[in-house]
Short mmCIF file of C-alpha atoms in Angstrom, two decimals:
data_model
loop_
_atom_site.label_atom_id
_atom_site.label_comp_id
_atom_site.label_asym_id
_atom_site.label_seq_id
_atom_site.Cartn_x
_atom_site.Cartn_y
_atom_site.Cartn_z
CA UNK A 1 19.66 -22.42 -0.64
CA UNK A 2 23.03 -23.76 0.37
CA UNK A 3 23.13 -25.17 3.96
CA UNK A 4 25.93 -23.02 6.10
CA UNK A 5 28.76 -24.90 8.13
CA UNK A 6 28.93 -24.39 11.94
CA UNK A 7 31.66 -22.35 11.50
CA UNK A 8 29.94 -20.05 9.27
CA UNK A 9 27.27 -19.68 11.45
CA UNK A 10 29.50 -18.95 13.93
CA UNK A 11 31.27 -15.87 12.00
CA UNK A 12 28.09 -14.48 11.32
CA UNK A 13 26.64 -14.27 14.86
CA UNK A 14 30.20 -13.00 16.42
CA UNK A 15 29.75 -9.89 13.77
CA UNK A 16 26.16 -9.57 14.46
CA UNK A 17 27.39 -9.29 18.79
CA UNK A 18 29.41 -6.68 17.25
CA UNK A 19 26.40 -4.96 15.22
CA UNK A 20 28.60 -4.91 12.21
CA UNK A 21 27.31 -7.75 9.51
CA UNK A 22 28.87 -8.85 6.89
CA UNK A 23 27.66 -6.71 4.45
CA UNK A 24 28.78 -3.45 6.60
CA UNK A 25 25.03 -2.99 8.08
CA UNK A 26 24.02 -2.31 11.43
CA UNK A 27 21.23 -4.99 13.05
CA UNK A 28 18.19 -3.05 12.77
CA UNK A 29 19.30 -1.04 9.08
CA UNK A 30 17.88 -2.26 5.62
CA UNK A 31 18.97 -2.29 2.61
CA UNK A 32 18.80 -0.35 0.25
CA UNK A 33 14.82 -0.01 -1.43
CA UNK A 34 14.38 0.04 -5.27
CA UNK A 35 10.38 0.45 -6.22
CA UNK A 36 9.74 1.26 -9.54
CA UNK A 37 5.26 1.79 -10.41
CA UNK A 38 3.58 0.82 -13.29
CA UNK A 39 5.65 -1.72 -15.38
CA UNK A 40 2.74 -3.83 -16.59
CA UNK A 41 0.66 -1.95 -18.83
CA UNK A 42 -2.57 -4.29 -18.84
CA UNK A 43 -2.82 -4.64 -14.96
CA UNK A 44 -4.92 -2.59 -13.09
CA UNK A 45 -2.20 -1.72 -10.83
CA UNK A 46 2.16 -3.13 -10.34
CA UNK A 47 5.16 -3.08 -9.20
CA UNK A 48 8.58 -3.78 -8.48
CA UNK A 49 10.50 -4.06 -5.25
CA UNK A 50 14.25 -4.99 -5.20
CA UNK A 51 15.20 -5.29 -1.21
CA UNK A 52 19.15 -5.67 -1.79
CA UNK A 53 18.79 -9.02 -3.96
CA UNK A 54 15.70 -10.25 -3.67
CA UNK A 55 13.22 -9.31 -6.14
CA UNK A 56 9.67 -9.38 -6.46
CA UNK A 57 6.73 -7.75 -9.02
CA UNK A 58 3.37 -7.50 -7.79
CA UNK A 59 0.18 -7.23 -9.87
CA UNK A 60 -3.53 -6.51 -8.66
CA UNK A 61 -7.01 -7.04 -10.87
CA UNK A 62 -10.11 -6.07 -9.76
CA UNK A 63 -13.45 -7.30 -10.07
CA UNK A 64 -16.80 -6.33 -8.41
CA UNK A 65 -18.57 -8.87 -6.08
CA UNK A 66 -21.26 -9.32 -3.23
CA UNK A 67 -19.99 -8.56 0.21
CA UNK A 68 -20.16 -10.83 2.94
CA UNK A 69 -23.00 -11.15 4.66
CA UNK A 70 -21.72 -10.86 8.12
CA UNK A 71 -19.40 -7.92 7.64
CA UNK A 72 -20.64 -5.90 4.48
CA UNK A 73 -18.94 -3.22 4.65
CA UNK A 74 -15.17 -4.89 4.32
CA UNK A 75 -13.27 -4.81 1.34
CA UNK A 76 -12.13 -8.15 -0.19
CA UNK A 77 -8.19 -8.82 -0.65
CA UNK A 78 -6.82 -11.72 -1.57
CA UNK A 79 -3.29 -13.18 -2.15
CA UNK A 80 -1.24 -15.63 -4.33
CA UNK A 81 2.53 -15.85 -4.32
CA UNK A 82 4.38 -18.04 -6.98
CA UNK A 83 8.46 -18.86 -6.05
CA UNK A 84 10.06 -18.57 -9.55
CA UNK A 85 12.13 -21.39 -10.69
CA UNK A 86 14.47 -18.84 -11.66
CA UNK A 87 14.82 -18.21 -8.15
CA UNK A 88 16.18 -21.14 -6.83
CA UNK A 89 15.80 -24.85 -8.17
CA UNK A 90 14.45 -25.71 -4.59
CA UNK A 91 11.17 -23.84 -5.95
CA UNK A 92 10.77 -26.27 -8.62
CA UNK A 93 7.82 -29.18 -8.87
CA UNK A 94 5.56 -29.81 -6.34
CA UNK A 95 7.82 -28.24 -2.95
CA UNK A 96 7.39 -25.09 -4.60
CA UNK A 97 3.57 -25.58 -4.89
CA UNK A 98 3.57 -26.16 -1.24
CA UNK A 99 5.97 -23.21 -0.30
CA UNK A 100 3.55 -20.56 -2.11
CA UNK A 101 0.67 -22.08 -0.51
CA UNK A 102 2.47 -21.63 2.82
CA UNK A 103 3.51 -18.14 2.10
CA UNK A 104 -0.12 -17.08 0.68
CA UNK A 105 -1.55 -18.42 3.73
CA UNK A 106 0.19 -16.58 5.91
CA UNK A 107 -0.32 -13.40 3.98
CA UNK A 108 -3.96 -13.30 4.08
CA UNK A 109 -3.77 -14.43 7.60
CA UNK A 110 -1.58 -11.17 7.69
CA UNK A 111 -3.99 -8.76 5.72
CA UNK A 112 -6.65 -10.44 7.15
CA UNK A 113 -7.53 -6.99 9.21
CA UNK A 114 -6.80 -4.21 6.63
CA UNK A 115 -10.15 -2.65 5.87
CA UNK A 116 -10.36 -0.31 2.14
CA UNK A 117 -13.47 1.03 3.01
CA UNK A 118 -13.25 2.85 -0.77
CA UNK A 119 -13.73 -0.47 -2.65
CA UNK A 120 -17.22 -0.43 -1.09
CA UNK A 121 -19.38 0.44 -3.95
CA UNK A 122 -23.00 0.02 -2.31
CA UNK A 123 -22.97 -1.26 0.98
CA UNK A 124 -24.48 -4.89 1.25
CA UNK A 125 -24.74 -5.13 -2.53
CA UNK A 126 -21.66 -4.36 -5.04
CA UNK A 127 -17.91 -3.92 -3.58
CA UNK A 128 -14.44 -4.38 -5.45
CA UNK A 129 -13.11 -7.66 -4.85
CA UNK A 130 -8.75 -7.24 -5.48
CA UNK A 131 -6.20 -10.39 -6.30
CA UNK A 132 -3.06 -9.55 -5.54
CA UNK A 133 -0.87 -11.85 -7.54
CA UNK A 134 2.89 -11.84 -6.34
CA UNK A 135 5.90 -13.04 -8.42
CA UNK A 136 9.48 -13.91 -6.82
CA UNK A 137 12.12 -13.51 -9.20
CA UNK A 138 14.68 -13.41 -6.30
CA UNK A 139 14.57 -14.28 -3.43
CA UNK A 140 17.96 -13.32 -1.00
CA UNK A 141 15.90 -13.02 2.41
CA UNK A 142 13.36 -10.39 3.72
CA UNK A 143 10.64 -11.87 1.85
CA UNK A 144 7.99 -10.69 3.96
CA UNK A 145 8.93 -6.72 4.63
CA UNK A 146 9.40 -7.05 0.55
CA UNK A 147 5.54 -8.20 -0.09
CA UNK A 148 4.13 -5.56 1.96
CA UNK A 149 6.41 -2.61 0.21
CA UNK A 150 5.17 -4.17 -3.35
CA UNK A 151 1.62 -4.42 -1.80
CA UNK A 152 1.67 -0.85 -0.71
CA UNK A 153 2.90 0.36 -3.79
CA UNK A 154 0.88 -1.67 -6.20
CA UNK A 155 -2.65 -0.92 -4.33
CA UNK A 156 -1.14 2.85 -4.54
CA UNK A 157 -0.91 2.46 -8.41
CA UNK A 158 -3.83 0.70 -8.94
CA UNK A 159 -6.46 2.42 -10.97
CA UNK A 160 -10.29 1.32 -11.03
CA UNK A 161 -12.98 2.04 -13.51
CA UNK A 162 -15.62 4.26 -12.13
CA UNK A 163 -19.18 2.86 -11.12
CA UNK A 164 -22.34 5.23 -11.24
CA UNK A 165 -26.10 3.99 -9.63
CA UNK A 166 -28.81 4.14 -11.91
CA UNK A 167 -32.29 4.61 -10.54
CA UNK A 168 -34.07 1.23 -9.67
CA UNK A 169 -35.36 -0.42 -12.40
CA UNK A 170 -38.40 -3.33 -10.95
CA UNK A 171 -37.03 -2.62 -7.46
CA UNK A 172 -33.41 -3.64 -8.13
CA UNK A 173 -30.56 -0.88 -8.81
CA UNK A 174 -28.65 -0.94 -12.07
CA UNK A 175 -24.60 -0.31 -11.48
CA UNK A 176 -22.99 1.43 -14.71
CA UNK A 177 -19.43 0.98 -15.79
CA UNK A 178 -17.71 4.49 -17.53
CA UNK A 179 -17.06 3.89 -21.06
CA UNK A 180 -14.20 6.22 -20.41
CA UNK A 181 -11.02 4.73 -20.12
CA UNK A 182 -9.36 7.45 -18.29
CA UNK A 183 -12.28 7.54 -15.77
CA UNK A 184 -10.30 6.10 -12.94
CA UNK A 185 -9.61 6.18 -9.53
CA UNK A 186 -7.06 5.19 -6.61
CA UNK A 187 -8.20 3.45 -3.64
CA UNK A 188 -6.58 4.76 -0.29
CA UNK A 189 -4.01 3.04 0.31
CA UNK A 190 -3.07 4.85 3.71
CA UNK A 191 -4.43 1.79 5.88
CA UNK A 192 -2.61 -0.83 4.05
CA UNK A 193 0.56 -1.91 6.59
CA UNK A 194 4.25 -2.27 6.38
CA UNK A 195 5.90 -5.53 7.21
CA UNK A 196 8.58 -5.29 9.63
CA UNK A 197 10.28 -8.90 10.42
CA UNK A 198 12.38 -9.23 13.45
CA UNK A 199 14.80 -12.02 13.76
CA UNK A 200 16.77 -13.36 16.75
CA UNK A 201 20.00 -14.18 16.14
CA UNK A 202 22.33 -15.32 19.21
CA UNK A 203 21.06 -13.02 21.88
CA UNK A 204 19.91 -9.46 19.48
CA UNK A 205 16.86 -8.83 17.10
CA UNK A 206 18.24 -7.99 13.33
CA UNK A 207 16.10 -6.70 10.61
CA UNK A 208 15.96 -7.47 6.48
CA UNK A 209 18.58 -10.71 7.18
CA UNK A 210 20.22 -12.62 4.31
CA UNK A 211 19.40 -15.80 3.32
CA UNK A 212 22.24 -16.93 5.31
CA UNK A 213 21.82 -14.80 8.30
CA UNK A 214 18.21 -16.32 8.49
CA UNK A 215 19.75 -19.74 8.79
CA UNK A 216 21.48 -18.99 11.66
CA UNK A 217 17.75 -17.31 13.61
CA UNK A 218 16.04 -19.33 16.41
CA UNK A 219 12.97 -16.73 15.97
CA UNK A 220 11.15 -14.91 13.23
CA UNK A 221 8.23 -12.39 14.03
CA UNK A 222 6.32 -10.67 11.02
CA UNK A 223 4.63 -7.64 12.66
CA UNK A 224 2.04 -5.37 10.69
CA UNK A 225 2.12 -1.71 11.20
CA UNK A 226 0.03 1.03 9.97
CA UNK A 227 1.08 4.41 8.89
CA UNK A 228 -0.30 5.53 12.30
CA UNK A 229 1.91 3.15 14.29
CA UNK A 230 -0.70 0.62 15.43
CA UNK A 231 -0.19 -2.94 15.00
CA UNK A 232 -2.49 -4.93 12.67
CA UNK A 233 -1.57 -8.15 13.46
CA UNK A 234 1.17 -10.58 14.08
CA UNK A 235 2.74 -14.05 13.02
CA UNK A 236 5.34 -16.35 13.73
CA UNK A 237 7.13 -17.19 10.54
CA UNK A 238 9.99 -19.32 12.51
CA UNK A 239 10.79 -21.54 14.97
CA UNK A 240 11.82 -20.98 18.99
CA UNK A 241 9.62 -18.71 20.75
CA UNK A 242 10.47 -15.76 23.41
CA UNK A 243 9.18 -14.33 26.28
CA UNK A 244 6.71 -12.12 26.85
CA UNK A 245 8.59 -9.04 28.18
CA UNK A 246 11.18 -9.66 25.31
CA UNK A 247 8.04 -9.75 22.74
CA UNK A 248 6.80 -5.96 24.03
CA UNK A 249 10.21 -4.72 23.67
CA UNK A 250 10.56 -5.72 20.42
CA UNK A 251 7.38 -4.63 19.15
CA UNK A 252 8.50 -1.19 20.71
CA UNK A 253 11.68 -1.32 18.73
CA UNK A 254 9.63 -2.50 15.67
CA UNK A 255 7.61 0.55 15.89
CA UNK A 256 10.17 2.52 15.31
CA UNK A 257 11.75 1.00 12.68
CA UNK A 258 8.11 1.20 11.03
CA UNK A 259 7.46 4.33 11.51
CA UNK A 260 10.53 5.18 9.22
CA UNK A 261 9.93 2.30 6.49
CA UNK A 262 6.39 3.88 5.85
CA UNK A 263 7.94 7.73 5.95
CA UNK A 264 9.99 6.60 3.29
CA UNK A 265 7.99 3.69 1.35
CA UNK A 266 5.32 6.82 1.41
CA UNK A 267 8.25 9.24 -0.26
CA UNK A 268 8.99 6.78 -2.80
CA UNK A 269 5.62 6.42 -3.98
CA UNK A 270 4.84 9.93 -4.60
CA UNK A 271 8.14 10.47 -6.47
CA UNK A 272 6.98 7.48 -8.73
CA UNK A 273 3.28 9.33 -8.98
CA UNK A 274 5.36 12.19 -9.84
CA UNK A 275 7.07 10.62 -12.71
CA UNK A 276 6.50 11.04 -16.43
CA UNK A 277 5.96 7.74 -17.93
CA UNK A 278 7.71 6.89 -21.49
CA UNK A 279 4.67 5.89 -23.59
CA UNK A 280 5.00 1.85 -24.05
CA UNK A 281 5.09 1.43 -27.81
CA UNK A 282 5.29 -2.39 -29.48
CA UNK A 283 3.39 -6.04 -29.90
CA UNK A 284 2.95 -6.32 -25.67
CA UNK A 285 1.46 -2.88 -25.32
#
């Protein structure tokens, strides 16, 4: 990431006053969404988000595990992000170790809350335990709203090998997995938020920034929305702070904005449900 002059910082907060950037958006529109379903073969469930430049794929594998004591019922999610060299030499050697340690943290701080009550298999004995592995190819800004679209999508595409109960054999229950490959199912991913990131810039709130327009920020919010509008949970990604008036207004505005990400995130999805995959034919099928 190239460090901006004064004077470009300058530029860039006179156009956002003006709520023209300087890529013709408004302050609260994104860019445009690419999601494409499905593009690793031997993952239980992937995809790909583009959000204007930056570019992620996300992956999930399942695997069955003993719930926790104090809240058996709750699903198990858990997150790893990896910063591709590719992406930027900063993300090389041991600084980018530390930044995806940073970002994963504050990801399962941020799913922390999200409850699949489907991967439950038997309640206080078996449930589905899901990594959700996360690869930056390139990274332009927005990193955060971009996760949670790849989440979303991936968890949507994810397909998991049916379990049946046997009867109890010496007092203990027997779990069987379907020798059936196309014995599958989806886990609901209805309950799984959207990101929305608000950033202050000079004196107004802009959404899906640049890399350069979040240089110029004294304030970064990540706020998690379900598909039902209520918030999940919150974290503060950036420095400065705000009051608290100025916090409820912007989660109001947020709300909004969320409600129409997941109306559309949703509407992507099913198109890609809806699509007729090419059969993948070669040595990494």
């Amino acid at each position: 990431m190239v460090g901006l002059s004064p004077e470009e910082k300058i530029f860039i907060v006179h156009g956002i006053e003006q709520d023209i950037r300087n890529d013709g958006r408004t302050r609260l529109q994104y860019r445009p969404i690419e999601i494409e379903t499905g593009i690793i073969p031997h993952a239980m469930g992937s995809a790909r988000v583009c959000t204007g430049n930056t570019d992620i794929i996300v992956c999930v594998k399942g695997s069955t595990c003993k719930p926790s004591d104090n809240k058996p019922e709750d699903s198990n999610l858990e997150f790893c992000i990896d910063f591709s060299a590719i992406a930027s030499p900063n993300f090389e050697g041991r600084w980018g170790d530390q930044i995806s340690e940073d970002y994963t943290a504050v990801l399962n701080k941020l799913y922390s809350s999200t409850k699949l009550e489907s991967l439950c298999i038997k309640p206080g004995i078996l449930c589905w335990k899901l990594s959700v592995d996360i690869e930056v190819l390139s990274f332009e800004g927005n990193i955060y709203d971009t996760i949670s679209f790849g989440v979303k999508a991936a968890l949507a595409n994810t397909h998991l090998p049916k379990i049946s109960t046997t009867d109890e054999d010496k007092g203990e229950e027997e779990f069987q997995v379907s020798d059936d490959p196309s014995d599958t199912w989806t886990p609901d991913a209805s309950t799984v938020p959207c990101f929305v990131t608000l950033w202050k810039i000079g004196e107004h709130i802009v959404v899906d920034p640049t890399l350069n327009e979040e240089q110029c920020s004294s304030f970064a919010c990540v706020i998690a929305f379900t598909e039902d509008g209520k918030i999940w949970s919150t974290v503060s990604v950036g420095p400065g702070s705000v009051q608290p008036s100025t916090f409820l207004n912007l989660t109001s505005e947020a709300k909004i904005l969320a409600e129409e990400v997941n109306t559309n995130l949703n509407r992507i999805i099913q198109k890609e449900k809806a699509m007729v995959r090419r059969e993948i034919i070669g040595f990494l099928s």
